[in-house]
Short mmCIF file of C-alpha atoms and ligand atoms in Angstrom, two decimals:
data_model
loop_
_atom_site.label_atom_id
_atom_site.label_comp_id
_atom_site.label_asym_id
_atom_site.label_seq_id
_atom_site.Cartn_x
_atom_site.Cartn_y
_atom_site.Cartn_z
CA UNK A 1 -9.50 -8.86 -40.27
CA UNK A 2 -6.18 -9.51 -38.42
CA UNK A 3 -6.57 -12.06 -35.66
CA UNK A 4 -6.22 -10.79 -32.08
CA UNK A 5 -3.48 -13.28 -31.30
CA UNK A 6 0.30 -13.52 -31.01
CA UNK A 7 2.24 -16.50 -32.36
CA UNK A 8 5.12 -17.80 -30.29
CA UNK A 9 7.60 -20.06 -32.05
CA UNK A 10 10.16 -22.27 -30.34
CA UNK A 11 12.97 -21.95 -32.88
CA UNK A 12 14.81 -24.89 -31.33
CA UNK A 13 11.96 -27.21 -32.38
CA UNK A 14 10.04 -25.11 -34.91
CA UNK A 15 6.91 -25.65 -32.80
CA UNK A 16 4.52 -22.62 -32.62
CA UNK A 17 1.60 -21.69 -30.43
CA UNK A 18 -1.06 -19.07 -31.07
CA UNK A 19 -2.02 -17.12 -27.95
CA UNK A 20 -5.04 -14.80 -27.61
CA UNK A 21 -4.61 -11.08 -26.93
CA UNK A 22 -6.91 -9.65 -24.27
CA UNK A 23 -7.63 -5.90 -24.32
CA UNK A 24 -8.84 -3.70 -21.44
CA UNK A 25 -10.45 -0.28 -21.03
CA UNK A 26 -7.11 1.54 -20.69
CA UNK A 27 -3.47 0.49 -20.75
CA UNK A 28 -1.44 -2.26 -22.44
CA UNK A 29 -3.18 -5.36 -23.82
CA UNK A 30 -2.12 -8.74 -22.42
CA UNK A 31 -1.16 -12.06 -24.00
CA UNK A 32 -3.15 -14.88 -22.40
CA UNK A 33 -0.54 -17.62 -21.87
CA UNK A 34 -2.98 -20.07 -20.25
CA UNK A 35 -2.26 -22.71 -22.93
CA UNK A 36 1.48 -22.04 -23.26
CA UNK A 37 2.67 -24.95 -21.10
CA UNK A 38 0.10 -27.36 -22.56
CA UNK A 39 0.94 -26.42 -26.20
CA UNK A 40 4.63 -25.53 -26.01
CA UNK A 41 5.80 -27.26 -22.81
CA UNK A 42 7.30 -24.05 -21.43
CA UNK A 43 6.60 -21.46 -18.70
CA UNK A 44 7.11 -17.70 -19.02
CA UNK A 45 9.85 -16.19 -16.85
CA UNK A 46 9.47 -12.74 -15.24
CA UNK A 47 11.16 -12.24 -11.83
CA UNK A 48 9.44 -9.40 -9.96
CA UNK A 49 6.50 -9.62 -12.41
CA UNK A 50 7.79 -6.58 -14.32
CA UNK A 51 5.76 -7.43 -17.45
CA UNK A 52 3.17 -9.81 -16.00
CA UNK A 53 -0.52 -9.12 -15.39
CA UNK A 54 -1.77 -11.30 -12.55
CA UNK A 55 -5.49 -10.59 -12.91
CA UNK A 56 -8.28 -8.60 -14.52
CA UNK A 57 -9.33 -5.71 -12.32
CA UNK A 58 -11.90 -2.92 -12.39
CA UNK A 59 -10.69 -1.08 -9.29
CA UNK A 60 -7.63 1.10 -10.01
CA UNK A 61 -5.76 2.12 -13.14
CA UNK A 62 -2.27 3.66 -13.34
CA UNK A 63 -0.68 5.11 -16.47
CA UNK A 64 2.98 5.22 -15.43
CA UNK A 65 4.11 7.13 -18.53
CA UNK A 66 1.55 9.92 -18.08
CA UNK A 67 1.40 9.94 -14.28
CA UNK A 68 -2.33 9.06 -14.22
CA UNK A 69 -4.08 7.34 -11.28
CA UNK A 70 -7.79 6.47 -11.43
CA UNK A 71 -9.91 4.94 -8.64
CA UNK A 72 -12.89 3.26 -10.38
CA UNK A 73 -12.25 5.65 -13.31
CA UNK A 74 -12.14 8.86 -11.26
CA UNK A 75 -8.83 10.83 -11.41
CA UNK A 76 -7.02 10.99 -8.08
CA UNK A 77 -6.72 14.79 -8.39
CA UNK A 78 -10.53 15.19 -8.51
CA UNK A 79 -11.08 12.82 -5.59
CA UNK A 80 -8.37 14.57 -3.54
CA UNK A 81 -10.07 17.89 -4.22
CA UNK A 82 -13.70 16.94 -3.71
CA UNK A 83 -13.97 13.65 -1.81
CA UNK A 84 -12.80 12.14 1.48
CA UNK A 85 -11.35 8.82 2.60
CA UNK A 86 -14.60 7.13 3.64
CA UNK A 87 -16.36 8.13 0.41
CA UNK A 88 -13.38 6.68 -1.49
CA UNK A 89 -13.72 3.53 0.64
CA UNK A 90 -17.35 3.26 -0.54
CA UNK A 91 -16.27 3.91 -4.14
CA UNK A 92 -13.51 1.27 -4.09
CA UNK A 93 -15.66 -1.39 -2.43
CA UNK A 94 -18.99 -0.87 -4.24
CA UNK A 95 -17.58 0.45 -7.55
CA UNK A 96 -19.59 3.68 -7.68
CA UNK A 97 -20.01 6.97 -5.80
CA UNK A 98 -22.68 6.83 -3.07
CA UNK A 99 -25.83 8.90 -2.83
CA UNK A 100 -26.03 11.13 0.24
CA UNK A 101 -28.18 8.55 2.06
CA UNK A 102 -25.81 5.70 1.10
CA UNK A 103 -22.80 7.74 2.21
CA UNK A 104 -24.35 8.63 5.57
CA UNK A 105 -25.34 4.99 6.16
CA UNK A 106 -21.84 3.77 5.27
CA UNK A 107 -20.18 6.30 7.58
CA UNK A 108 -22.58 5.27 10.36
CA UNK A 109 -21.73 1.60 9.82
CA UNK A 110 -17.97 2.22 9.86
CA UNK A 111 -18.30 4.47 12.91
CA UNK A 112 -20.10 1.74 14.83
CA UNK A 113 -17.42 -0.86 14.05
CA UNK A 114 -14.46 1.18 15.38
CA UNK A 115 -14.32 -0.51 18.79
CA UNK A 116 -12.24 -3.69 19.11
CA UNK A 117 -12.87 -6.74 21.32
CA UNK A 118 -11.66 -6.06 24.87
CA UNK A 119 -9.67 -9.30 24.72
CA UNK A 120 -7.52 -7.70 22.02
CA UNK A 121 -6.51 -4.97 24.49
CA UNK A 122 -4.74 -7.60 26.57
CA UNK A 123 -3.06 -8.84 23.41
CA UNK A 124 -0.95 -5.64 23.32
CA UNK A 125 0.58 -6.33 26.72
CA UNK A 126 2.43 -9.31 25.25
CA UNK A 127 4.50 -7.05 23.00
CA UNK A 128 7.83 -5.51 23.97
CA UNK A 129 7.20 -1.79 24.61
CA UNK A 130 9.95 -0.92 22.16
CA UNK A 131 8.48 -3.05 19.36
CA UNK A 132 8.10 -1.34 15.97
CA UNK A 133 4.39 -0.49 15.63
CA UNK A 134 4.26 -2.40 12.33
CA UNK A 135 5.21 -5.57 14.26
CA UNK A 136 2.20 -4.91 16.48
CA UNK A 137 -0.02 -4.29 13.45
CA UNK A 138 0.95 -7.59 11.82
CA UNK A 139 0.20 -9.43 15.06
CA UNK A 140 -3.02 -7.72 16.10
CA UNK A 141 -4.58 -7.71 12.60
CA UNK A 142 -3.83 -11.41 12.24
CA UNK A 143 -5.33 -11.99 15.70
CA UNK A 144 -8.66 -10.44 14.65
CA UNK A 145 -9.62 -13.82 13.22
CA UNK A 146 -9.33 -15.21 16.78
CA UNK A 147 -12.03 -12.80 17.93
CA UNK A 148 -14.38 -12.32 14.98
CA UNK A 149 -15.50 -15.79 13.89
CA UNK A 150 -19.12 -14.88 13.16
CA UNK A 151 -18.65 -13.55 9.60
CA UNK A 152 -15.80 -15.56 8.11
CA UNK A 153 -17.55 -17.48 5.33
CA UNK A 154 -15.57 -16.00 2.44
CA UNK A 155 -18.15 -17.33 -0.03
CA UNK A 156 -20.92 -15.28 1.58
CA UNK A 157 -21.03 -11.72 0.12
CA UNK A 158 -22.49 -10.33 3.32
CA UNK A 159 -19.74 -11.94 5.42
CA UNK A 160 -17.10 -10.46 3.11
CA UNK A 161 -18.76 -7.02 3.38
CA UNK A 162 -18.91 -7.15 7.21
CA UNK A 163 -15.28 -8.32 7.49
CA UNK A 164 -14.19 -5.51 5.14
CA UNK A 165 -16.12 -2.93 7.15
CA UNK A 166 -14.60 -4.26 10.37
CA UNK A 167 -11.07 -3.97 8.96
CA UNK A 168 -11.62 -0.42 7.60
CA UNK A 169 -13.21 0.67 10.88
CA UNK A 170 -10.86 -1.00 13.34
CA UNK A 171 -7.50 -0.28 11.69
CA UNK A 172 -7.26 3.28 13.13
CA UNK A 173 -8.08 2.00 16.64
CA UNK A 174 -5.54 -0.84 16.38
CA UNK A 175 -2.96 1.62 15.02
CA UNK A 176 -3.49 4.35 17.60
CA UNK A 177 -3.37 1.79 20.43
CA UNK A 178 -0.03 0.47 19.06
CA UNK A 179 1.34 4.00 19.46
CA UNK A 180 -0.18 4.48 22.92
CA UNK A 181 1.14 1.12 24.10
CA UNK A 182 4.67 1.99 22.94
CA UNK A 183 4.51 5.17 25.07
CA UNK A 184 2.95 3.48 28.14
CA UNK A 185 -0.07 5.75 27.72
CA UNK A 186 -3.71 4.77 28.31
CA UNK A 187 -5.73 3.55 25.33
CA UNK A 188 -8.23 6.17 24.15
CA UNK A 189 -11.50 4.74 22.86
CA UNK A 190 -13.07 5.81 19.56
CA UNK A 191 -15.60 8.63 19.81
CA UNK A 192 -18.61 8.21 17.50
CA UNK A 193 -19.14 11.94 17.07
CA UNK A 194 -15.71 12.35 15.45
CA UNK A 195 -14.83 11.87 11.78
CA UNK A 196 -12.61 9.02 10.64
CA UNK A 197 -9.25 10.85 10.60
CA UNK A 198 -10.27 13.09 13.52
CA UNK A 199 -11.06 9.99 15.61
CA UNK A 200 -7.62 8.53 14.87
CA UNK A 201 -5.82 11.73 15.87
CA UNK A 202 -7.90 11.91 19.04
CA UNK A 203 -6.97 8.31 19.93
CA UNK A 204 -3.33 9.16 19.19
CA UNK A 205 -2.95 12.41 21.11
CA UNK A 206 -5.75 13.05 23.61
CA UNK A 207 -5.55 12.28 27.34
CA UNK A 208 -8.34 11.38 29.78
CA UNK A 209 -6.97 14.05 32.12
CA UNK A 210 -7.75 17.10 29.98
CA UNK A 211 -9.90 18.31 27.09
CA UNK A 212 -8.41 17.84 23.61
CA UNK A 213 -9.60 19.20 20.28
CA UNK A 214 -8.24 17.86 17.00
CA UNK A 215 -6.99 20.61 14.69
CA UNK A 216 -9.29 20.48 11.60
CA UNK A 217 -6.33 21.25 9.32
CA UNK A 218 -4.54 18.20 10.70
CA UNK A 219 -7.66 16.02 10.33
CA UNK A 220 -8.17 17.11 6.70
CA UNK A 221 -4.49 16.56 5.86
CA UNK A 222 -4.52 13.07 7.38
CA UNK A 223 -7.79 12.20 5.61
CA UNK A 224 -6.17 13.26 2.32
CA UNK A 225 -3.09 11.10 3.02
CA UNK A 226 -5.35 8.10 3.69
CA UNK A 227 -7.30 8.77 0.48
CA UNK A 228 -4.09 9.01 -1.57
CA UNK A 229 -2.88 5.67 -0.18
CA UNK A 230 -6.19 3.82 -0.59
CA UNK A 231 -5.31 1.58 -3.55
CA UNK A 232 -2.67 1.19 -6.25
CA UNK A 233 -3.30 -1.78 -8.57
CA UNK A 234 -1.31 -4.99 -7.95
CA UNK A 235 1.55 -3.60 -5.80
CA UNK A 236 3.54 -5.95 -3.56
CA UNK A 237 1.25 -5.83 -0.53
CA UNK A 238 -1.98 -6.05 -2.55
CA UNK A 239 -0.60 -8.99 -4.53
CA UNK A 240 0.29 -10.58 -1.18
CA UNK A 241 -3.29 -10.16 0.05
CA UNK A 242 -4.65 -11.65 -3.19
CA UNK A 243 -2.26 -14.60 -3.04
CA UNK A 244 -2.96 -15.29 0.64
CA UNK A 245 -6.70 -14.90 0.05
CA UNK A 246 -6.58 -17.23 -2.98
CA UNK A 247 -6.11 -20.19 -0.60
CA UNK A 248 -9.51 -19.25 0.93
CA UNK A 249 -7.72 -17.94 4.05
CA UNK A 250 -9.89 -15.59 6.11
CA UNK A 251 -9.64 -11.84 5.33
CA UNK A 252 -7.87 -10.98 8.59
CA UNK A 253 -5.10 -13.49 7.88
CA UNK A 254 -4.80 -12.28 4.26
CA UNK A 255 -4.66 -8.60 5.25
CA UNK A 256 -2.15 -9.38 8.00
CA UNK A 257 0.10 -10.85 5.29
CA UNK A 258 -0.34 -7.61 3.33
CA UNK A 259 0.66 -5.57 6.38
CA UNK A 260 3.88 -7.56 6.56
CA UNK A 261 4.66 -6.96 2.88
CA UNK A 262 3.91 -3.23 3.15
CA UNK A 263 6.42 -2.89 6.02
CA UNK A 264 9.39 -3.33 3.70
CA UNK A 265 11.44 -0.13 3.08
CA UNK A 266 11.18 -0.64 -0.70
CA UNK A 267 7.39 -0.46 -0.38
CA UNK A 268 5.33 1.21 2.35
CA UNK A 269 8.29 1.44 4.70
CA UNK A 270 9.80 4.07 2.38
CA UNK A 271 8.04 7.01 4.05
CA UNK A 272 9.90 6.26 7.30
CA UNK A 273 13.15 5.75 5.36
CA UNK A 274 12.69 9.10 3.55
CA UNK A 275 12.59 11.07 6.78
CA UNK A 276 15.53 9.12 8.20
CA UNK A 277 17.39 9.81 4.94
CA UNK A 278 16.62 13.55 5.08
CA UNK A 279 17.85 13.61 8.68
CA UNK A 280 21.07 11.85 7.58
CA UNK A 281 21.59 14.33 4.73
CA UNK A 282 21.16 17.02 7.37
CA UNK A 283 21.55 20.11 5.19
CA UNK A 284 21.09 21.34 1.64
CA UNK A 285 24.88 21.64 1.36
CA UNK A 286 25.25 17.87 1.82
CA UNK A 287 22.83 16.94 -0.99
CA UNK A 288 25.40 16.59 -3.83
CA UNK A 289 27.39 14.06 -1.79
CA UNK A 290 24.31 11.86 -1.34
CA UNK A 291 23.25 12.22 -4.97
CA UNK A 292 26.70 10.84 -5.88
CA UNK A 293 26.20 7.94 -3.46
CA UNK A 294 22.84 7.16 -5.09
CA UNK A 295 24.65 6.88 -8.45
CA UNK A 296 27.10 4.29 -7.14
CA UNK A 297 25.84 0.71 -7.77
CA UNK A 298 28.26 -0.52 -5.11
CA UNK A 299 26.80 1.84 -2.52
CA UNK A 300 23.61 0.51 -0.91
CA UNK A 301 22.38 4.11 -0.44
CA UNK A 302 19.25 4.80 -2.46
CA UNK A 303 17.26 8.02 -2.71
CA UNK A 304 14.29 6.80 -0.70
CA UNK A 305 10.96 8.14 -1.92
CA UNK A 306 12.29 8.20 -5.49
CA UNK A 307 11.57 5.75 -8.28
CA UNK A 308 8.67 3.47 -8.95
CA UNK A 309 8.02 0.21 -10.78
CA UNK A 310 5.14 1.73 -12.75
CA UNK A 311 5.48 5.53 -12.65
CA UNK A 312 8.14 6.69 -15.11
CA UNK A 313 6.73 10.18 -14.64
CA UNK A 314 5.81 12.21 -11.57
CA UNK A 315 3.64 10.16 -9.16
CA UNK A 316 0.41 12.23 -9.13
CA UNK A 317 0.08 11.50 -5.42
CA UNK A 318 3.49 13.05 -4.74
CA UNK A 319 2.46 16.24 -6.54
CA UNK A 320 -0.65 16.51 -4.36
CA UNK A 321 1.40 15.72 -1.24
CA UNK A 322 3.96 18.42 -2.06
CA UNK A 323 1.23 21.06 -2.37
CA UNK A 324 -0.32 19.84 0.87
CA UNK A 325 3.06 20.16 2.62
CA UNK A 326 3.08 23.89 1.91
CA UNK A 327 -0.53 24.30 3.07
CA UNK A 328 -0.19 22.27 6.27
CA UNK A 329 3.15 23.73 7.38
CA UNK A 330 1.76 27.23 6.82
CA UNK A 331 -1.60 26.55 8.51
CA UNK A 332 0.04 24.90 11.51
CA UNK A 333 2.80 27.52 11.53
CA UNK A 334 5.43 24.79 11.41
CA UNK A 335 8.76 25.22 9.68
CA UNK A 336 10.53 21.95 9.03
CA UNK A 337 14.14 22.08 7.76
CA UNK A 338 13.61 18.61 6.29
CA UNK A 339 11.02 20.09 3.90
CA UNK A 340 13.59 22.53 2.58
CA UNK A 341 16.07 19.67 2.09
CA UNK A 342 13.36 17.57 0.36
CA UNK A 343 12.45 20.38 -2.06
CA UNK A 344 16.11 21.03 -2.93
CA UNK A 345 16.82 17.30 -3.24
CA UNK A 346 13.93 16.92 -5.69
CA UNK A 347 15.07 19.96 -7.69
CA UNK A 348 18.64 18.61 -8.01
CA UNK A 349 17.63 14.97 -8.67
CA UNK A 350 15.17 15.90 -11.43
CA UNK A 351 18.04 17.57 -13.32
CA UNK A 352 20.55 14.79 -12.63
CA UNK A 353 21.32 12.51 -15.62
CA UNK A 354 21.29 9.32 -13.50
CA UNK A 355 17.73 9.97 -12.35
CA UNK A 356 16.54 11.45 -15.65
CA UNK A 357 17.81 8.48 -17.68
CA UNK A 358 16.15 6.01 -15.30
CA UNK A 359 12.96 8.11 -15.11
CA UNK A 360 13.17 8.28 -11.33
CA UNK A 361 10.69 10.77 -9.88
CA UNK A 362 9.40 11.39 -6.35
CA UNK A 363 6.78 8.81 -5.36
CA UNK A 364 3.96 8.90 -2.84
CA UNK A 365 6.36 8.39 0.07
CA UNK A 366 8.67 11.32 -0.64
CA UNK A 367 6.58 14.08 0.93
CA UNK A 368 4.07 12.19 3.07
CA UNK A 369 6.48 11.97 5.99
CA UNK A 370 6.95 15.76 6.09
CA UNK A 371 3.21 16.22 6.54
CA UNK A 372 2.98 13.46 9.15
CA UNK A 373 5.84 15.04 11.11
CA UNK A 374 3.96 18.35 11.08
CA UNK A 375 0.95 16.51 12.56
CA UNK A 376 3.16 15.17 15.35
CA UNK A 377 3.04 11.57 14.10
CA UNK A 378 6.23 9.69 15.11
CA UNK A 379 8.35 8.45 12.19
CA UNK A 380 7.87 4.81 13.21
CA UNK A 381 4.11 5.28 12.71
CA UNK A 382 4.35 6.46 9.08
CA UNK A 383 3.92 3.00 7.53
CA UNK A 384 1.11 2.35 10.01
CA UNK A 385 -0.70 5.36 8.50
CA UNK A 386 -0.11 3.83 5.06
CA UNK A 387 -1.65 0.59 6.42
CA UNK A 388 -4.80 2.43 7.53
CA UNK A 389 -5.19 4.04 4.11
CA UNK A 390 -4.45 0.89 2.07
CA UNK A 391 -6.80 -1.39 4.04
CA UNK A 392 -9.74 -0.53 1.76
CA UNK A 393 -7.64 -1.32 -1.33
CA UNK A 394 -6.58 -4.66 0.10
CA UNK A 395 -10.12 -5.76 0.99
CA UNK A 396 -11.59 -4.47 -2.28
CA UNK A 397 -8.98 -6.38 -4.33
CA UNK A 398 -9.47 -9.45 -2.11
CA UNK A 399 -13.22 -9.30 -2.74
CA UNK A 400 -12.66 -8.90 -6.50
CA UNK A 401 -10.34 -11.93 -6.51
CA UNK A 402 -12.94 -14.08 -4.73
CA UNK A 403 -15.77 -13.04 -7.06
CA UNK A 404 -13.74 -13.43 -10.27
CA UNK A 405 -14.72 -16.11 -12.80
CA UNK A 406 -10.95 -16.77 -13.02
CA UNK A 407 -10.62 -17.42 -9.27
CA UNK A 408 -8.01 -20.08 -8.49
CA UNK A 409 -5.30 -20.56 -5.89
CA UNK A 410 -2.15 -18.68 -6.88
CA UNK A 411 0.76 -21.06 -7.47
CA UNK A 412 3.60 -19.74 -9.71
CA UNK A 413 6.06 -22.18 -11.33
CA UNK A 414 9.88 -21.83 -11.60
CA UNK A 415 12.97 -22.39 -13.71
CA UNK A 416 14.86 -25.12 -11.80
CA UNK A 417 18.63 -24.58 -11.92
CA UNK A 418 19.58 -26.78 -8.98
CA UNK A 419 21.44 -30.09 -8.80
CA UNK A 420 20.53 -32.82 -11.33
CA UNK A 421 18.85 -35.90 -9.84
CA UNK A 422 21.44 -37.90 -7.83
CA UNK A 423 21.45 -40.85 -5.37
CA UNK A 424 21.67 -40.50 -1.60
CA UNK A 425 25.09 -41.40 -0.14
CA UNK A 426 24.91 -42.97 3.35
CA UNK A 427 26.94 -41.16 6.01
CA UNK A 428 29.47 -43.98 6.44
CA UNK A 429 30.32 -43.72 2.72
CA UNK A 430 30.89 -39.89 2.58
C1 LIG B 1 5.52 2.31 -2.91
O1 LIG B 1 4.08 -0.72 -6.50
C2 LIG B 1 3.41 0.28 -5.98
O2 LIG B 1 2.44 0.76 -6.50
C3 LIG B 1 3.97 0.77 -4.65
C4 LIG B 1 3.33 2.02 -4.07
C5 LIG B 1 1.87 1.78 -3.67
O3 LIG B 1 1.12 2.76 -3.59
O4 LIG B 1 1.55 0.58 -3.33
O5 LIG B 1 3.38 3.07 -5.02
C6 LIG B 1 4.05 2.46 -2.80
O6 LIG B 1 6.04 1.29 -2.56
C7 LIG B 1 6.32 3.44 -3.53
C8 LIG B 1 7.84 3.10 -3.67
C9 LIG B 1 8.50 3.38 -2.32
N1 LIG B 1 9.91 2.90 -2.33
C10 LIG B 1 10.94 3.74 -2.35
O7 LIG B 1 10.85 4.96 -2.43
C11 LIG B 1 12.30 3.06 -2.23
C12 LIG B 1 13.28 3.65 -3.25
N2 LIG B 1 12.86 3.24 -4.61
C13 LIG B 1 13.37 2.03 -5.10
O8 LIG B 1 13.97 1.13 -4.30
C14 LIG B 1 12.80 1.56 -6.43
O9 LIG B 1 12.62 2.66 -7.22
C15 LIG B 1 11.51 0.76 -6.36
C16 LIG B 1 11.64 -0.40 -5.44
C17 LIG B 1 10.38 1.63 -5.90
C18 LIG B 1 11.21 0.27 -7.76
O10 LIG B 1 12.21 -0.62 -8.09
P1 LIG B 1 12.23 -1.35 -9.53
O11 LIG B 1 11.05 -0.99 -10.34
O12 LIG B 1 12.52 -2.79 -9.30
O13 LIG B 1 13.42 -0.65 -10.24
P2 LIG B 1 14.93 -1.05 -10.06
O14 LIG B 1 15.23 -1.29 -8.61
O15 LIG B 1 15.23 -2.11 -11.04
O16 LIG B 1 15.66 0.32 -10.48
C19 LIG B 1 15.90 0.62 -11.84
C20 LIG B 1 17.21 1.41 -11.83
C21 LIG B 1 18.34 0.67 -11.10
O17 LIG B 1 19.56 1.18 -11.63
P3 LIG B 1 20.33 0.31 -12.78
O18 LIG B 1 20.42 -1.11 -12.28
O19 LIG B 1 19.43 0.45 -14.02
O20 LIG B 1 21.66 1.00 -12.94
O21 LIG B 1 17.01 2.63 -11.08
C22 LIG B 1 17.84 2.61 -9.92
C23 LIG B 1 18.23 1.16 -9.69
O22 LIG B 1 19.48 1.09 -9.01
N3 LIG B 1 17.02 3.13 -8.83
C24 LIG B 1 17.45 3.98 -7.91
C25 LIG B 1 16.33 4.25 -7.13
N4 LIG B 1 15.27 3.58 -7.57
C26 LIG B 1 15.70 2.86 -8.64
N5 LIG B 1 18.66 4.52 -7.68
C27 LIG B 1 18.75 5.36 -6.63
N6 LIG B 1 17.71 5.70 -5.81
C28 LIG B 1 16.49 5.16 -6.05
N7 LIG B 1 15.47 5.48 -5.25
#
C-alpha cells in the first residue's frame, strides 16, 4: 500500500524529509509541512499564499476549475433559489439547515439585536461628513468592543454566539447610519416588523416626515446579494479576521480588521471600482480601447470585476448576479446604460486571447454594482453592502478557528534578504 506521504530532498545536502499528505472531502490534498523546519531546517515560500492552505475548514468549498461554490455542502445556486440571507447565516454558523422553529427563533434573536448603543450614535459625529462609508465602518465596528463588554470571553461558546449575533444584526444599522450621516439626514431606527434586507433599505431611504414602503423586489434582490457574499473560504478579509482573532483579540476588533482588508479595490472594493470603470468607458464603442489597456502590463488599468485567485472559470455568483440584473432592472423599470456596457464588455473579454489564456472571467463584483445602482444605493456604499453580507462568514470562520484542535496564533516566517550583520558606526565616524 503506497504511503500517503511526499518526500522532499535537499539536493544540496542530500538530506530528505517525509511529509504526510492530508486529504479532505473535496478539492486538492495538502502536504503537512509542520516538521519541515525541524527536519530540513527550511521554510516554504509562497507570497500571496497561492498554493498554501492555512487551515482545515468545514464551512465553504470552492472548485475554481468547475465554478462550484458550496456553503456547508449546499450549492450556491440552490441556496440562491430557495433560501435567504438569515437562513444562510444560521447554516454557516451552526453547520446545518434550521427547522422552522429554529429559523423563527434565530430571526427573532437577530431582529432584537439590530439596535446599537446610543453612545455609538455620537461616535458618528466625530467623522468628516465626506468620509468614505468604509472608513466609518472600520471605526464604528472596532468601537463596538468599547460598548459591548458583557460577552467578550472568546473561550465561552455562548459569548462567541452572542457576539456573532450582535455583529450580524447590527451591521445593517451601522451601515445605513454611515450613509445617513454622510447626507446629513436623521438616523432611522430598525423596525422589528421588517425583514433583514427590508429593514436596511428602510433605514437607508425612509424619512420620519412621510410614509415609506420598501419595494419587495428591491428587498429580495438585496437579500440575494447578501447571501451570495456571505462566505468564500480563506479570502483576504477572512484570513485577516482569522489572523487577528488568533491572538485572542475580541471579535469586534478582529472583524474590524476584516472590514479594512475588504475595502481594498482588489478585494471587496472592486464592486465600486467596476461601476467607476464602466462610467469611464462611457460607451460600448469605447470598449476595445480599454480592453487594449487591460492587456498592457505597463498600464495600471485593470478590468475590474474580472479575474479571481481561485475561479479559473465563471464565478457562479456572477452568473446569478447577471440573471438578477435582468430581473431587477425589468421589475423596477430601470434602464441602465452601464448594464449594456457591462454585458458587451463581458462578451468581448470572454473572446479575447489575453483573458482566455489567463482564465479571467467575471467575478462576484462585476454585476453586483449594477443591481445596487438600480436599488438607489450610492456607489460608495457598495463595499459596505459586501461587508454586511460577509459578516456571517467572518464570524463563522473566526469561531471555527477558535474551536480548532490546531488553534495557535498565526505568525508566518520569512526569507531574509536584507543587510548581513554589521557593527554600528557612531555619528562622528560616518
Ligand atoms: C473578490 O479571494 C476571494 O475569494 C475574493 C472574493 C470573495 O468573495 O471574498 O471572491 C471577492 O475580491 C473578487 C475579486 C475582486 N477584484 C477585482 O475584480 C479586481 C480585478 N481583478 C484582479 O486584480 C485580480 O484578478 C485578482 C486580484 C482578483 C486576482 O489576482 P491574482 O490571483 O493575484 O492574479 P494576478 O494578479 O497574478 O493575475 C494573473 C494575470 C496577470 O497577468 P500576467 O502577469 O500573467 O501577464 O492576469 C492578469 C494579471 O495582470 N489579470 C488581469 C486582471 N486580473 C488578473 N488583467 C487585467 N484585468 C484584470 N482584472
